[in-house]
XYZ file of C-alpha atoms in Angstrom:
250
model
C -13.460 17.588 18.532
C -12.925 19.901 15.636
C -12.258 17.767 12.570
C -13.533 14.595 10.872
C -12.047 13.055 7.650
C -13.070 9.809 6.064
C -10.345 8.320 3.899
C -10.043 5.607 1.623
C -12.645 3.711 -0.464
C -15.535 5.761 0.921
C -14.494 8.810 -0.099
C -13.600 7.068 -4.079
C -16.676 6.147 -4.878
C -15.799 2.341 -3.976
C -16.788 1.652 -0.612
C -18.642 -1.733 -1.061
C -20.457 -3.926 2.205
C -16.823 -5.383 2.771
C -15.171 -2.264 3.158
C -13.252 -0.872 6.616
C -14.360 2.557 8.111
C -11.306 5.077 7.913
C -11.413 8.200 9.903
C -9.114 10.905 11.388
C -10.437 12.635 14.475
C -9.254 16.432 14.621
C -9.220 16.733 18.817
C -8.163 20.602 20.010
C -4.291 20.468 21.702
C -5.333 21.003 25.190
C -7.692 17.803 24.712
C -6.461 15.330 22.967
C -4.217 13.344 25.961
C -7.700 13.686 27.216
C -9.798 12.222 24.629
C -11.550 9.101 24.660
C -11.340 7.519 21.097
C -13.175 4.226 22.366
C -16.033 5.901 24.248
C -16.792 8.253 20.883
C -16.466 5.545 18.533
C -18.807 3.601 20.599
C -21.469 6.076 19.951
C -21.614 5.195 16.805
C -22.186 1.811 17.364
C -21.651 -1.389 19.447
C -18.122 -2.923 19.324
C -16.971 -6.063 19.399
C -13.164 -4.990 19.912
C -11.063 -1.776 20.246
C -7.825 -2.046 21.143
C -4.272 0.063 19.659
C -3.033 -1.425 16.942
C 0.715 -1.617 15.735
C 0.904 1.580 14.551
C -0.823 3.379 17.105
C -4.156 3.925 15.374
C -7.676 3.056 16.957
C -8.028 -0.262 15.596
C -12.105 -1.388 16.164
C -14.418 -4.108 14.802
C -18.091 -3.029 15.225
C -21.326 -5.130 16.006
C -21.518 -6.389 11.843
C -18.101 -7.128 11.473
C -17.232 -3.862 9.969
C -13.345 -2.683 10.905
C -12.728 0.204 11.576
C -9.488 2.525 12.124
C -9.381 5.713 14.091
C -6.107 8.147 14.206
C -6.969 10.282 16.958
C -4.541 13.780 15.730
C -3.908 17.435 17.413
C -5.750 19.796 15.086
C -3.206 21.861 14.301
C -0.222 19.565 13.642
C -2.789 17.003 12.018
C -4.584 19.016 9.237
C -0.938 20.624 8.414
C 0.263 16.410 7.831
C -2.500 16.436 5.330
C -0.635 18.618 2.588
C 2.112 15.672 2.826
C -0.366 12.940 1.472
C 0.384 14.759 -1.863
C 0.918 11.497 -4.230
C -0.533 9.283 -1.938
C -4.064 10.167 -0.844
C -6.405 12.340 -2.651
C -10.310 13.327 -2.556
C -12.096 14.477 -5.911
C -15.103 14.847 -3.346
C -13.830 16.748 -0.311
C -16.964 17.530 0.872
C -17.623 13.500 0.916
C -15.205 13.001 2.723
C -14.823 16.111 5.461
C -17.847 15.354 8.133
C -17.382 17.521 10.696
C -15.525 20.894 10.538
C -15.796 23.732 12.731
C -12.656 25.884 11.604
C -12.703 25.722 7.867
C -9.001 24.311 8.127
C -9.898 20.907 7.573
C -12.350 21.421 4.419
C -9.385 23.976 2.246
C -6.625 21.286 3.319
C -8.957 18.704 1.844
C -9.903 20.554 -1.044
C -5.762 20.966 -1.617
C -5.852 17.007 -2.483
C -9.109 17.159 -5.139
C -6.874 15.779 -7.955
C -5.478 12.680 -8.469
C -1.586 13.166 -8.749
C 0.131 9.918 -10.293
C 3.896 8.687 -8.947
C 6.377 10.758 -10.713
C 7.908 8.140 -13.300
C 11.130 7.928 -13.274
C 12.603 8.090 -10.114
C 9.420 5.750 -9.071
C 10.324 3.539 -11.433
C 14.685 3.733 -10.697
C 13.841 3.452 -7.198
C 11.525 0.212 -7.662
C 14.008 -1.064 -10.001
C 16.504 -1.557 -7.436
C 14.373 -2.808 -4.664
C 13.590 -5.276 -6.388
C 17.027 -6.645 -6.893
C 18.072 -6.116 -3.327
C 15.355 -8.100 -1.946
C 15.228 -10.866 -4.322
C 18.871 -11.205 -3.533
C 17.937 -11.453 0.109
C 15.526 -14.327 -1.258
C 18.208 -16.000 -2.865
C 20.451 -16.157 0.416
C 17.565 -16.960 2.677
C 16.077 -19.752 -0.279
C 19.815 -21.476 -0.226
C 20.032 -21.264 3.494
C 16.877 -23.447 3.225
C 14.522 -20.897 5.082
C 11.570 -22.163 2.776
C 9.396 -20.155 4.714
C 10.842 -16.837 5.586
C 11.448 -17.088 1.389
C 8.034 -17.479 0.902
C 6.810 -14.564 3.190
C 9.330 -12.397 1.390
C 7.921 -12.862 -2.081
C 4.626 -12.460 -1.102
C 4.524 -9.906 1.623
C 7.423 -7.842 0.179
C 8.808 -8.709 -3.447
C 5.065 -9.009 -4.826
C 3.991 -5.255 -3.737
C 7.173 -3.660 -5.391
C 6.662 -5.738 -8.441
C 2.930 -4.686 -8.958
C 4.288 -1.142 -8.513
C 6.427 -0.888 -10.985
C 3.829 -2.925 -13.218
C 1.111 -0.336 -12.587
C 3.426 2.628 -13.070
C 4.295 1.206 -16.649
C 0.274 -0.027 -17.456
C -0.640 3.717 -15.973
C -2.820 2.413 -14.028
C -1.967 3.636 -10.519
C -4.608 4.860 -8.606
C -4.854 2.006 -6.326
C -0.758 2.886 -5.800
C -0.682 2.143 -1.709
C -2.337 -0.991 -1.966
C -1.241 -2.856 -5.373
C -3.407 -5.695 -5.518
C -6.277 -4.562 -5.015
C -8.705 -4.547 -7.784
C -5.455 -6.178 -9.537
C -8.430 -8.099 -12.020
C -9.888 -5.183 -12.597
C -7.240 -2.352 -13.109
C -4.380 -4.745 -14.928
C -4.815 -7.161 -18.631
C -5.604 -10.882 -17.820
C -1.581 -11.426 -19.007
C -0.644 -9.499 -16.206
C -2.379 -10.844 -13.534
C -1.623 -14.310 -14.938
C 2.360 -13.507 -14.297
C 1.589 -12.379 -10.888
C -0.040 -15.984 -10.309
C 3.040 -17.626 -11.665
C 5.417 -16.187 -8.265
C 2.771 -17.552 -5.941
C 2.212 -20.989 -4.942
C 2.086 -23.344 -2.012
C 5.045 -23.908 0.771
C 6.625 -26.571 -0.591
C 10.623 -26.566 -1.653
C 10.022 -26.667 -5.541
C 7.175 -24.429 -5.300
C 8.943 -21.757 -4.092
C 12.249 -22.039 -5.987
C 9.493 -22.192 -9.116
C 7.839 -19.113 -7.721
C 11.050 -17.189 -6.898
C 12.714 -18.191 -10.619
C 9.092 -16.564 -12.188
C 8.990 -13.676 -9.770
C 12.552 -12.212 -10.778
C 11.732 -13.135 -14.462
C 9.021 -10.976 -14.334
C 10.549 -7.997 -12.672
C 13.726 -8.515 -14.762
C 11.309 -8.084 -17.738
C 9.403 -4.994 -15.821
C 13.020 -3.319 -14.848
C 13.760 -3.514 -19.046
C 10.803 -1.885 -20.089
C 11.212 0.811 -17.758
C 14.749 1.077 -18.566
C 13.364 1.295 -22.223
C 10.690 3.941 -21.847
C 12.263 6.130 -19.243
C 16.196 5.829 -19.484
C 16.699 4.120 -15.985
C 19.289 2.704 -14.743
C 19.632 -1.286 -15.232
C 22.693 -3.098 -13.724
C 22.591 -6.282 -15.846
C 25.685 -7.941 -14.466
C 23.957 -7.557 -11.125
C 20.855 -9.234 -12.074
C 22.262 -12.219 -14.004
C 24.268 -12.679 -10.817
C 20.888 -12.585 -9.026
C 19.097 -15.046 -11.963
C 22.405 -17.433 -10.977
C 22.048 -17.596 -7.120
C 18.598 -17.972 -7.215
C 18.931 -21.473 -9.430
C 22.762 -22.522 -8.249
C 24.418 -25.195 -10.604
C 23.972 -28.822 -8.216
């Protein structure tokens, strides 16, 4: 092994009792096919599972319930990915979050990422835009096909996470950009998180159209003020269209 780098809340200064363990392991080229990611993470400390998860990453839960995740990476190849976290990741404490580095490599390509570097607005803000009207069209054919829950998994699990986007890119608040909700009650006013409330609710068929109707009110409302401060594009006949199919005329 050559490299370790922590990522995540432990390396922001937020890293609480509840909080995963995120780690890459730098393993030299002619080792890595060779490498045992369970036995080392075991040294740390007893498991209670360790298995490959979805996305091909280490996926562990230790003796206290902690989780863990583990991307086992080729040194070379791996600390030249980090430059393309730009945006995305970054450390204001590398040497927090570098543990182990016996090339220097790891440490200058963390040290690259030291300031925070917020989603360009405008093109983050176009592009959100018009997610946001494709897939709440798809929730207005799958609502009226009567797939109540598929339509409820799609504002929750898809709509939602755009929608808090494009709300934290206009607030400025987007340092928790890869996962929107968290510290939503925290980072966003009380008014905000109360409209985010307002396109959740329970699986039942008025429920969700209630939820759906709220949710593309809201990012109708988002898409304008973006359109206001930045110049975006806003197709209007599109999302009255969208406004219609999602409460048809009985």
């Amino acid at each position: 092994m050559e490299g370790v780098l922590l990522y995540g809340s432990w390396t922001l200064g937020e890293a609480d009792a509840h909080s995963d363990l995120d780690a890459c392991l730098y393993v030299r080229e002619e080792d890595v096919d060779a490498f045992d990611g369970r036995e080392f993470v075991e040294r740390l400390a007893p498991l209670k599972l360790a298995y490959t998860n979805m996305y091909g990453i280490l996926a562990v839960v230790f003796d206290d319930l902690m989780r863990g995740e583990f991307h086992v990476e080729p040194t070379g190849s791996g600390i030249a990915e980090i430059a393309t976290w730009r945006g995305q990741v970054h450390f204001p404490r590398p040497e927090a979050a570098v543990l182990l580095d016996r090339t220097g490599r790891l440490t200058a390509a963390a040290r690259e990422l030291t300031a925070f570097n917020p989603p360009e607005p405008v093109a983050t803000a176009q592009q959100l835009t018009d997610e946001l009207a494709n897939w709440t069209l798809m929730l207005a054919h799958v609502q009226a096909r009567g797939e109540r829950a598929r339509a409820h998994n799609l504002l929750h699990a898809v709509i939602a996470p755009l929608q808090l986007k494009l709300c934290r890119l206009l607030r400025g608040s987007t340092a928790h950009w890869l996962t929107p909700s968290r510290a939503l009650e925290a980072d966003l006013s009380g008014a905000d998180v109360e409209r985010h409330a307002t396109t959740t609710g329970p699986l039942t068929p008025e429920a969700v159209r209630t939820a759906a109707a709220n949710s593309w009110e809201w990012s109708r409302e988002l898409a304008a003020e973006a359109a206001d401060r930045w110049g975006t594009r806003l197709p209007s006949g599109l999302h009255e269209e969208i406004a219609g199919a999602l409460s048809p005329t009985e």
